[in-house]
Amino acid sequence: MAAKKILSVGFELASDDVTYSDFEADISLLDWDIVLFKPLIGSYLTYSSDHYQGKPSLSDSASFRLKEQCDHWHREIKDAFDSGKTVIVFLSELQEVYVDTGERRYSGTGRNQKTTRIVSLHNNYSAIPATLSPISTKGAAIKLANRNVDVIAPYWKEFEEVSQYKVVLTADKVPACLLTKNGDKPVGVLYRSKDSNGSLILLPDIDFYAKEFLQDKGDEQHWTPAATQFSARMVSAVVGLDKALHSAGEI
């Protein structure tokens, strides 16, 4: 059993050492030592029946729920970081939607009056308390950056082959720990708190529901032995990463 309390948000692992929570939950992250997080908002897209400029446009109520939930995780991740926790974010694909701002514009008078609903572009990365400016793209050719090599290298050795970047981060001065092999674009980032041992690590995405991890039994899906083995490796790696980060912070 892992000594650390580990929570995964937005995806599951085939491990009794990890507690799962869906993205829509309103739980606190302060109860956990290590948080594994994916900013997935696909469930909110089921409330979208309209499109604007080629992207889904959410209803008024769905817009409110999505913004409220992203604000919740933004606040919880920051609080966990400030309180000395380790938060590991797997950088899933960029999901952009238009949300209702609550503002309305009116034109015409009487029966000819027209109401225009004002929307703004929103994306799943608003749940992360860091300026990242992600751009959607895909690739798997990734290398370690010069900074934080000792901390990241053991994890990267274990999971490089199954990692894929789905965004590059274009914000200025992000503390990159992983780069594209060509062009040196940041695809992994490590933030450390100046006031605690807290860390926020952003890593290339991994498919935690690969075909070899699931098998059908009747109408249900169950984890395979391969999924259990993979999850055990992941738990060991993130606990080691947490230990290395805390050791480096104390030094």
Short mmCIF file of N, CA, C and O in Angstrom, two decimals, residues 131-132 145 147-148 172-178 186 188-192 200:
data_model
loop_
_atom_site.label_atom_id
_atom_site.label_comp_id
_atom_site.label_asym_id
_atom_site.label_seq_id
_atom_site.Cartn_x
_atom_site.Cartn_y
_atom_site.Cartn_z
N THR A 131 -0.52 30.59 -15.99
CA THR A 131 -0.65 31.16 -17.33
C THR A 131 0.13 30.28 -18.29
O THR A 131 1.36 30.20 -18.23
N LEU A 132 -0.58 29.60 -19.19
CA LEU A 132 0.04 28.60 -20.06
C LEU A 132 -0.08 28.91 -21.54
O LEU A 132 0.79 28.53 -22.32
N ALA A 145 14.20 18.82 -20.46
CA ALA A 145 14.82 20.15 -20.47
C ALA A 145 16.03 20.14 -19.54
O ALA A 145 16.25 19.19 -18.79
N ARG A 147 16.61 22.07 -16.96
CA ARG A 147 16.27 22.33 -15.56
C ARG A 147 15.46 21.17 -14.99
O ARG A 147 14.69 20.51 -15.70
N ASN A 148 15.65 20.90 -13.70
CA ASN A 148 14.90 19.88 -12.97
C ASN A 148 15.06 18.47 -13.51
O ASN A 148 14.19 17.61 -13.34
N ASP A 172 5.01 33.14 -21.91
CA ASP A 172 6.39 33.53 -21.65
C ASP A 172 6.90 32.95 -20.34
O ASP A 172 6.18 32.91 -19.34
N LYS A 173 8.14 32.51 -20.36
CA LYS A 173 8.88 32.13 -19.15
C LYS A 173 8.22 31.02 -18.34
O LYS A 173 8.27 31.02 -17.11
N VAL A 174 7.59 30.04 -19.01
CA VAL A 174 7.11 28.89 -18.26
C VAL A 174 8.32 28.04 -17.87
O VAL A 174 9.24 27.86 -18.67
N PRO A 175 8.37 27.52 -16.65
CA PRO A 175 9.51 26.72 -16.19
C PRO A 175 9.47 25.30 -16.76
O PRO A 175 9.10 24.34 -16.08
N ALA A 176 9.86 25.17 -18.01
CA ALA A 176 9.72 23.91 -18.73
C ALA A 176 10.63 22.83 -18.16
O ALA A 176 11.79 23.07 -17.82
N CYS A 177 10.08 21.62 -18.05
CA CYS A 177 10.88 20.46 -17.67
C CYS A 177 10.93 19.44 -18.80
O CYS A 177 11.77 18.54 -18.80
N LEU A 178 10.01 19.57 -19.79
CA LEU A 178 9.99 18.71 -20.96
C LEU A 178 9.76 19.58 -22.19
O LEU A 178 8.94 20.52 -22.15
N PRO A 186 7.82 24.06 -24.98
CA PRO A 186 7.46 23.46 -23.69
C PRO A 186 6.22 22.58 -23.79
O PRO A 186 5.17 23.00 -24.27
N GLY A 188 5.98 20.20 -20.96
CA GLY A 188 5.93 19.80 -19.55
C GLY A 188 6.50 20.92 -18.71
O GLY A 188 7.46 21.58 -19.13
N VAL A 189 5.91 21.17 -17.56
CA VAL A 189 6.28 22.32 -16.74
C VAL A 189 6.30 21.92 -15.27
O VAL A 189 5.48 21.10 -14.83
N LEU A 190 7.21 22.50 -14.52
CA LEU A 190 7.28 22.26 -13.08
C LEU A 190 7.32 23.59 -12.34
O LEU A 190 8.26 24.37 -12.49
N TYR A 191 6.28 23.85 -11.55
CA TYR A 191 6.23 25.02 -10.67
C TYR A 191 6.47 24.57 -9.24
O TYR A 191 5.93 23.55 -8.81
N ARG A 192 7.26 25.34 -8.49
CA ARG A 192 7.49 25.06 -7.08
C ARG A 192 7.10 26.29 -6.26
O ARG A 192 7.42 27.42 -6.62
N LEU A 200 3.48 22.00 -8.57
CA LEU A 200 2.50 21.81 -9.63
C LEU A 200 3.26 21.35 -10.86
O LEU A 200 4.08 22.09 -11.40
#
